[in-house]
CSV table of C-alpha atoms in Angstrom, one decimal:
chain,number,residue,atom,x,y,z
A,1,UNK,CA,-117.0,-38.2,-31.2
A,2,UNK,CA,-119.1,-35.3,-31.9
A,3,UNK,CA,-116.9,-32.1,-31.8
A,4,UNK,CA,-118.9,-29.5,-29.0
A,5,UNK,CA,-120.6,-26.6,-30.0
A,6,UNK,CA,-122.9,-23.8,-28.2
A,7,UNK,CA,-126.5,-23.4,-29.0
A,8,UNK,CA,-125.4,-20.9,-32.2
A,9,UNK,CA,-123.8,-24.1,-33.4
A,10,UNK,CA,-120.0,-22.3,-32.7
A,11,UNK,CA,-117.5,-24.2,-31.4
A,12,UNK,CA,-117.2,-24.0,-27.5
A,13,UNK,CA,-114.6,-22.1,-26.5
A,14,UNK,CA,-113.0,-22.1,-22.3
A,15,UNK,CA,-112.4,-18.1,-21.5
A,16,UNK,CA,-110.6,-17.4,-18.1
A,17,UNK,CA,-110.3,-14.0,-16.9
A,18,UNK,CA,-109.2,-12.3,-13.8
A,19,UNK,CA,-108.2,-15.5,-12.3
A,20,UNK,CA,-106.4,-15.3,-8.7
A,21,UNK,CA,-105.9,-17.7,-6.0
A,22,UNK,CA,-104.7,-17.5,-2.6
A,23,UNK,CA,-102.9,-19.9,-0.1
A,24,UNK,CA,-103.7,-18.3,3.5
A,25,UNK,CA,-101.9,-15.3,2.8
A,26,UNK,CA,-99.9,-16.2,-0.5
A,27,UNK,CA,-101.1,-15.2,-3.3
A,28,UNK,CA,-100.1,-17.9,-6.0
A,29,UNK,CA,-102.1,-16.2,-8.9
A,30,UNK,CA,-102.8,-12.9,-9.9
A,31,UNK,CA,-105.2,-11.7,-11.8
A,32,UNK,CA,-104.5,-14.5,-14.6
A,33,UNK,CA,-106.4,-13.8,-17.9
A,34,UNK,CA,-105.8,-16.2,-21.3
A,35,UNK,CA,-106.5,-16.2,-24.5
A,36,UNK,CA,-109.8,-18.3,-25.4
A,37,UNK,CA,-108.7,-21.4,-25.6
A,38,UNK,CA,-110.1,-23.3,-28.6
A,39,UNK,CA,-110.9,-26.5,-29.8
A,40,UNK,CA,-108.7,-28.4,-32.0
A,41,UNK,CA,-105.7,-26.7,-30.8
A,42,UNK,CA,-103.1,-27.5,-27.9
A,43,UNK,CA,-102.0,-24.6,-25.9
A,44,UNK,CA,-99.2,-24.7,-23.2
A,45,UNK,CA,-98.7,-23.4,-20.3
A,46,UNK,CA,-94.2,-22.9,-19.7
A,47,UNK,CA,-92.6,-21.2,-17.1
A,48,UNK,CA,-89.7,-21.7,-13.9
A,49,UNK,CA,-90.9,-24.2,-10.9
A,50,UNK,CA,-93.2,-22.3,-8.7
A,51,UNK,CA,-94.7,-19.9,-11.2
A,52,UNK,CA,-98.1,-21.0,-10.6
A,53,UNK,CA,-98.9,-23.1,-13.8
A,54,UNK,CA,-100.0,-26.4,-12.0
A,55,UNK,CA,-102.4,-24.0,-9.9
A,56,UNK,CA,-103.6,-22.4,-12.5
A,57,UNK,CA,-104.8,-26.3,-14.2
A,58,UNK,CA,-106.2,-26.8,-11.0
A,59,UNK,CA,-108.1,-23.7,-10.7
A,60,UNK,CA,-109.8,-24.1,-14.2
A,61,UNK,CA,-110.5,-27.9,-12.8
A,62,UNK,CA,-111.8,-26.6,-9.7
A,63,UNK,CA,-109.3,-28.6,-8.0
A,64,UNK,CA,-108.4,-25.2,-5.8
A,65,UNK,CA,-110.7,-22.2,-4.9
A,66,UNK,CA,-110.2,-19.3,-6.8
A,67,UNK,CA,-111.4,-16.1,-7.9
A,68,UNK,CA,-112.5,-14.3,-11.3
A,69,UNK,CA,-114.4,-15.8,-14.3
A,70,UNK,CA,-114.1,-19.4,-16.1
A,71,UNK,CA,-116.3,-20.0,-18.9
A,72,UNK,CA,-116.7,-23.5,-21.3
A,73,UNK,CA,-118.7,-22.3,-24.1
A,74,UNK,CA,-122.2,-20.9,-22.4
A,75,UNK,CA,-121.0,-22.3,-19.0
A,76,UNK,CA,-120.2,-20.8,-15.7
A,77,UNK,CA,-117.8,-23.2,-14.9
A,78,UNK,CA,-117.9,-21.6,-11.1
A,79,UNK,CA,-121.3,-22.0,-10.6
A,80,UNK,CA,-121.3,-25.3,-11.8
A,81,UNK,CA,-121.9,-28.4,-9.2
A,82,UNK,CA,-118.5,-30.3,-8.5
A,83,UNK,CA,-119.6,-33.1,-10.7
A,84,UNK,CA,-120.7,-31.1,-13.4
A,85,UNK,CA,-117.6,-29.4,-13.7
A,86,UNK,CA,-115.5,-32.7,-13.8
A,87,UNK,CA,-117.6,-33.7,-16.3
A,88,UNK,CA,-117.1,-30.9,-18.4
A,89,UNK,CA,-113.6,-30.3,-18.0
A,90,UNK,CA,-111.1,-33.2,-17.3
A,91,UNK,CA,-108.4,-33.3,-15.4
A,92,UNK,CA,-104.7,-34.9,-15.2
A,93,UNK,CA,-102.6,-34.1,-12.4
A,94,UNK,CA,-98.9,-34.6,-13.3
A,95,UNK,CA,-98.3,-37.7,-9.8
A,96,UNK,CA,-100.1,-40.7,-10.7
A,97,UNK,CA,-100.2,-44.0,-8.1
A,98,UNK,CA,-99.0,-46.7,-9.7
A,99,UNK,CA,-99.4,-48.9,-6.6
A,100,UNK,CA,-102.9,-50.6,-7.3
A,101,UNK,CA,-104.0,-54.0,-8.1
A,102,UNK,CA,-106.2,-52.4,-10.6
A,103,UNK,CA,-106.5,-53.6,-14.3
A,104,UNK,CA,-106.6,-50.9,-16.8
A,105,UNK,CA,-110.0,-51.3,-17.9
A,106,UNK,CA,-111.2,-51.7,-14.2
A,107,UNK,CA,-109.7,-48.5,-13.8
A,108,UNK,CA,-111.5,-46.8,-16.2
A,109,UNK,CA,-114.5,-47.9,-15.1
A,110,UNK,CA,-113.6,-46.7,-11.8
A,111,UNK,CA,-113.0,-43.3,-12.6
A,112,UNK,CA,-116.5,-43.4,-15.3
A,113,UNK,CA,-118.7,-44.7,-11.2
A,114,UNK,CA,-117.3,-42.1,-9.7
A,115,UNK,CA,-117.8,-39.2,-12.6
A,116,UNK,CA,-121.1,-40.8,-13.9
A,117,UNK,CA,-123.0,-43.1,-11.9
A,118,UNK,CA,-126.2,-42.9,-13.2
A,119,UNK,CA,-125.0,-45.1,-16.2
A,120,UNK,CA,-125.6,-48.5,-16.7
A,121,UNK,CA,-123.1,-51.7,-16.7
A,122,UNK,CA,-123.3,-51.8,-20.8
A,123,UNK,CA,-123.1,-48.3,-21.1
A,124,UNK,CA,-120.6,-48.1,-18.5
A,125,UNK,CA,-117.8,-50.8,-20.4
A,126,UNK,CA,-119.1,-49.2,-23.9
A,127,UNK,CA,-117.2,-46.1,-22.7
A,128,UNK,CA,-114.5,-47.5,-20.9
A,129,UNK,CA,-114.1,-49.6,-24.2
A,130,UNK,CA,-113.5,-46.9,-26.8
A,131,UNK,CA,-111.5,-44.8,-24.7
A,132,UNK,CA,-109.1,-47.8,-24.8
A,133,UNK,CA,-109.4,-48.6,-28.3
A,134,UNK,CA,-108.5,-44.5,-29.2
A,135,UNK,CA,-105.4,-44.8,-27.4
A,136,UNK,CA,-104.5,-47.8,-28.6
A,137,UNK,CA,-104.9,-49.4,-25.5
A,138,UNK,CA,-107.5,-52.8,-26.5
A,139,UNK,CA,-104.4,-55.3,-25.9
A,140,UNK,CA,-103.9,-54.0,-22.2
A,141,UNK,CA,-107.3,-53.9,-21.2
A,142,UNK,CA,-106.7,-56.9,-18.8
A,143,UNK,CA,-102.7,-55.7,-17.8
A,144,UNK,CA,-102.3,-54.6,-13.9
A,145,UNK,CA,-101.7,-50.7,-13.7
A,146,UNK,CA,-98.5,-51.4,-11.7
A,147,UNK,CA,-97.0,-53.4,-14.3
A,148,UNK,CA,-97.3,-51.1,-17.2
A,149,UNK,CA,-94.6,-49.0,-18.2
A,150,UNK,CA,-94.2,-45.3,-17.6
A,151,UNK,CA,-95.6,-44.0,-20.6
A,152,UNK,CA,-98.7,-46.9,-21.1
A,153,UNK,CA,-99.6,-45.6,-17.3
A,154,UNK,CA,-99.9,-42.1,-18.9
A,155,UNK,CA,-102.1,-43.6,-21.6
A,156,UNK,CA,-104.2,-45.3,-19.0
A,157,UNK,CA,-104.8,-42.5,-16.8
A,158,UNK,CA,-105.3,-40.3,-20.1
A,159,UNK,CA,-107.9,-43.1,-21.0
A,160,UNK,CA,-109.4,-41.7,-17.7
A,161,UNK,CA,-109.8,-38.9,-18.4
A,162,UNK,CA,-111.2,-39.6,-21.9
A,163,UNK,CA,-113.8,-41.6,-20.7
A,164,UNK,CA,-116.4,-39.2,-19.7
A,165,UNK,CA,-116.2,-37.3,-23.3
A,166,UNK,CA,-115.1,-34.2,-21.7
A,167,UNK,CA,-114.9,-31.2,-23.6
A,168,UNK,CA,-111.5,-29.6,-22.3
A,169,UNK,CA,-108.9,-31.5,-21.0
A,170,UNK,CA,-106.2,-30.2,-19.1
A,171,UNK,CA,-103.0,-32.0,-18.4
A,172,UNK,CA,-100.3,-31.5,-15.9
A,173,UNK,CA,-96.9,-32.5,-17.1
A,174,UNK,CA,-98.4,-35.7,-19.5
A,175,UNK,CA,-95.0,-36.4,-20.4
A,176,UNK,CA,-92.7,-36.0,-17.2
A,177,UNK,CA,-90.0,-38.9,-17.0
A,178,UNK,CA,-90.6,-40.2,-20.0
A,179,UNK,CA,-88.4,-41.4,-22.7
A,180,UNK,CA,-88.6,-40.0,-25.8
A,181,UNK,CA,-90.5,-42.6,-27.6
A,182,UNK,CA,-93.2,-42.3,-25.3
A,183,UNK,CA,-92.9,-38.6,-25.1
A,184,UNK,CA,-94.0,-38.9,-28.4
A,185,UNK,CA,-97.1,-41.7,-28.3
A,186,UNK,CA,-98.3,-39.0,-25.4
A,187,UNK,CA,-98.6,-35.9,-27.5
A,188,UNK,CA,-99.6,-37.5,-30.5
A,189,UNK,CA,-102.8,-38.9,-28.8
A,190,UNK,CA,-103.1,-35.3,-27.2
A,191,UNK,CA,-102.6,-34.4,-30.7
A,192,UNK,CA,-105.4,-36.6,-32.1
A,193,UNK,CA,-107.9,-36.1,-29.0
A,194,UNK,CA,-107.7,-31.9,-30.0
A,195,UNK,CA,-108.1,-32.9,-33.6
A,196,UNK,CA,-111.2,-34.6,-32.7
A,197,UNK,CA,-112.8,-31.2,-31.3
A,198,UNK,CA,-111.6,-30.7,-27.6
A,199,UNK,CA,-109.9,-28.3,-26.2
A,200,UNK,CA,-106.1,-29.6,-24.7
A,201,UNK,CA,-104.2,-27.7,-22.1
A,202,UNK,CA,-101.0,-28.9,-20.9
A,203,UNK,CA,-98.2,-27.6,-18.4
A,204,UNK,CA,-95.2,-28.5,-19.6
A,205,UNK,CA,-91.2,-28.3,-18.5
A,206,UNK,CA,-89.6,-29.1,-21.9
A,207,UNK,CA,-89.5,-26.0,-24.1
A,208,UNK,CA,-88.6,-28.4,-27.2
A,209,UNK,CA,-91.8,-30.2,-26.9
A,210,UNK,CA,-94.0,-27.3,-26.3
A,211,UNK,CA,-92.0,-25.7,-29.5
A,212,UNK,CA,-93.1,-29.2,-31.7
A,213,UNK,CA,-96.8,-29.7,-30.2
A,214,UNK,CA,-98.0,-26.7,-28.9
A,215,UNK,CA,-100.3,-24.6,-31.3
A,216,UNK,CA,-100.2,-21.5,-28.6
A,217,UNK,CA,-98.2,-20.8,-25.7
A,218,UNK,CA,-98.2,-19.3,-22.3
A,219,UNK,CA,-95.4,-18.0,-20.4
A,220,UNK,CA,-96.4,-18.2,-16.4
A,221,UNK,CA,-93.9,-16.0,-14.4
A,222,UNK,CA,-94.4,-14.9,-10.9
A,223,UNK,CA,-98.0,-16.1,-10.9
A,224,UNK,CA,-99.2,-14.4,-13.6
A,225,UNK,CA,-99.4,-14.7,-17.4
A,226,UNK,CA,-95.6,-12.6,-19.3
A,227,UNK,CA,-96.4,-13.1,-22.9
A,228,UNK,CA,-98.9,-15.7,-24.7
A,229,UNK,CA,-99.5,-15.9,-28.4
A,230,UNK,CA,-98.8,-18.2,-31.1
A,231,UNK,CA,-96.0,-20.5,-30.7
A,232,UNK,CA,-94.1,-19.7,-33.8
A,233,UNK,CA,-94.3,-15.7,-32.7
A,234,UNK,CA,-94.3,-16.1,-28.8
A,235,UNK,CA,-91.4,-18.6,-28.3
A,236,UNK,CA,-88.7,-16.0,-28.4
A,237,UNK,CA,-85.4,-15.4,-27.2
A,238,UNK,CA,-86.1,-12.9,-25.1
A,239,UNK,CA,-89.2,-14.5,-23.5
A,240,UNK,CA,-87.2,-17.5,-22.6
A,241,UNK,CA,-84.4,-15.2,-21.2
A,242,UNK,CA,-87.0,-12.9,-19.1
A,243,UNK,CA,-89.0,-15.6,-17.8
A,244,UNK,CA,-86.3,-18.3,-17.5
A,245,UNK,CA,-83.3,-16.5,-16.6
A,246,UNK,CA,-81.1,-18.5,-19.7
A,247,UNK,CA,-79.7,-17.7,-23.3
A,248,UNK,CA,-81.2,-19.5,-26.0
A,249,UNK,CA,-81.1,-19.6,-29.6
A,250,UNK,CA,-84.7,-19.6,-31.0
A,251,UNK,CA,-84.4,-21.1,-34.4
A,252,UNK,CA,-87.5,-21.4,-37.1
A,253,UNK,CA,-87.4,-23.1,-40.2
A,254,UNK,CA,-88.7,-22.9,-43.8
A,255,UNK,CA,-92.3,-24.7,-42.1
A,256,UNK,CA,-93.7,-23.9,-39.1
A,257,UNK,CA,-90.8,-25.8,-37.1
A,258,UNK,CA,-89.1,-24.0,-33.8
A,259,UNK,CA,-86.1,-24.9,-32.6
A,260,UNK,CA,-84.3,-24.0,-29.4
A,261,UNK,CA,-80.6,-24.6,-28.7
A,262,UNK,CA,-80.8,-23.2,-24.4
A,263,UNK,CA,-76.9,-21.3,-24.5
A,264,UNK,CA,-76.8,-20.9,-20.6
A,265,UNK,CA,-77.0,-18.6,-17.9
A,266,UNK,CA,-77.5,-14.5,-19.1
A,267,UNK,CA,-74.0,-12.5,-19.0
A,268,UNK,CA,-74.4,-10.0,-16.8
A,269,UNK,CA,-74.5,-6.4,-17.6
């Protein structure tokens, strides 16, 4: 998979600035601006329930209207017809239905007539295929969605998205209710799939995880962005304690690892 670059041959970048969006009369985002988010890394989005990171995914996806600026490498992503955009960017809200009689490879294909339907059968399955075999996902090809378990559904849905070769791929909580194991099988194909030269952004609950996968970080409070940065520098005591509202332990070792031990509720003053 080719990795994407602009037409100066540099790596594409997604830039978001001034983003804000509006529900009626609530205003869910603020003027949000991020870091460039780059290929080959994994940046995460953390924060309480309600802060505004799942709109924010769905904003860049063009899921929700918005304001402000959203640029993939020389793109506009705004100005960008609806199928365009999907192409471009792919996205992976956290609620997936299970309830289908689909197969997995039929649901692939699905999702590759809907994005791309100018393609042709061979084409089509010749997609659909190596999105499979990169997540490891060959022997399943035939298995019914509903009888997969928690995490393969994740890997199917993440095949998806994969499909299309999109550039930037955002994920809404990839690994929520999953056991560790395939917590794990998850972020290391998120892992592997920003190796490979796209850019991977992911909302996630668990502050551990973030801490292990998570090249950068964001912390979403109150709809807009508190602190983002590395994850070694920004995954702080006091940033988990101001956005949060808990004592932690923040503790780094002689690598890059992070480790968090949360200590509970803030003492008050």
């Amino acid at each position: 998979m080719p990795r994407p670059v602009d037409s100066k041959g540099l790596p594409v970048q997604l830039e978001v600035s001034g983003v804000s969006v509006r529900f009626g009369r609530r205003i869910v985002l603020r003027d949000v601006s991020l870091p460039a988010l780059r290929a080959g890394e994994i940046m995460a989005f953390v924060g309480p329930n309600g802060a505004g990171k799942s709109t924010l995914l769905k904003a860049i996806a063009g899921v929700v209207a918005s304001e402000g600026e959203m640029r993939l490498g020389e793109d506009d992503l705004r100005a960008l017809p609806p199928a365009s955009r999907m192409c471009r960017v792919g996205y992976m809200p956290q609620s997936q239905d299970a309830r289908t009689g689909l197969s997995v490879l039929e649901a692939v294909l699905a999702g590759l007539d809907l994005l791309m339907p100018g393609l042709s059968r061979g084409e089509r399955r010749a997609r659909a295929a190596a999105a499979l075999v990169r997540l490891g996902l060959e022997p399943l090809a035939g298995t019914s969605l509903c009888d997969l378990s928690g995490g393969q559904r994740q890997l199917a849905v993440l095949a998806q998205s994969l499909s299309h070769d999109p550039v930037a791929l955002l994920l809404d909580e990839p690994t929520a209710a999953l056991d560790i194991r395939h917590q794990y099988e998850v972020m290391e194909a998120l892992r592997g799939i920003a190796a490979g030269g796209r850019i991977v952004a992911l909302v996630l609950h668990d502050l551990a995880l973030a801490a292990q996968w998570a090249d950068r970080i964001v912390f979403v409070k109150d709809g807009g962005v508190y602190a983002s940065g590395r994850t070694r520098d920004c995954l702080t005591a006091e940033n988990i304690r101001n956005v949060f509202e808990v004592e932690a332990e923040v503790l780094r070792d002689g690598g890059h690892g992070v480790h968090i031990n949360v200590l509970g509720r803030p003492r008050p003053a």
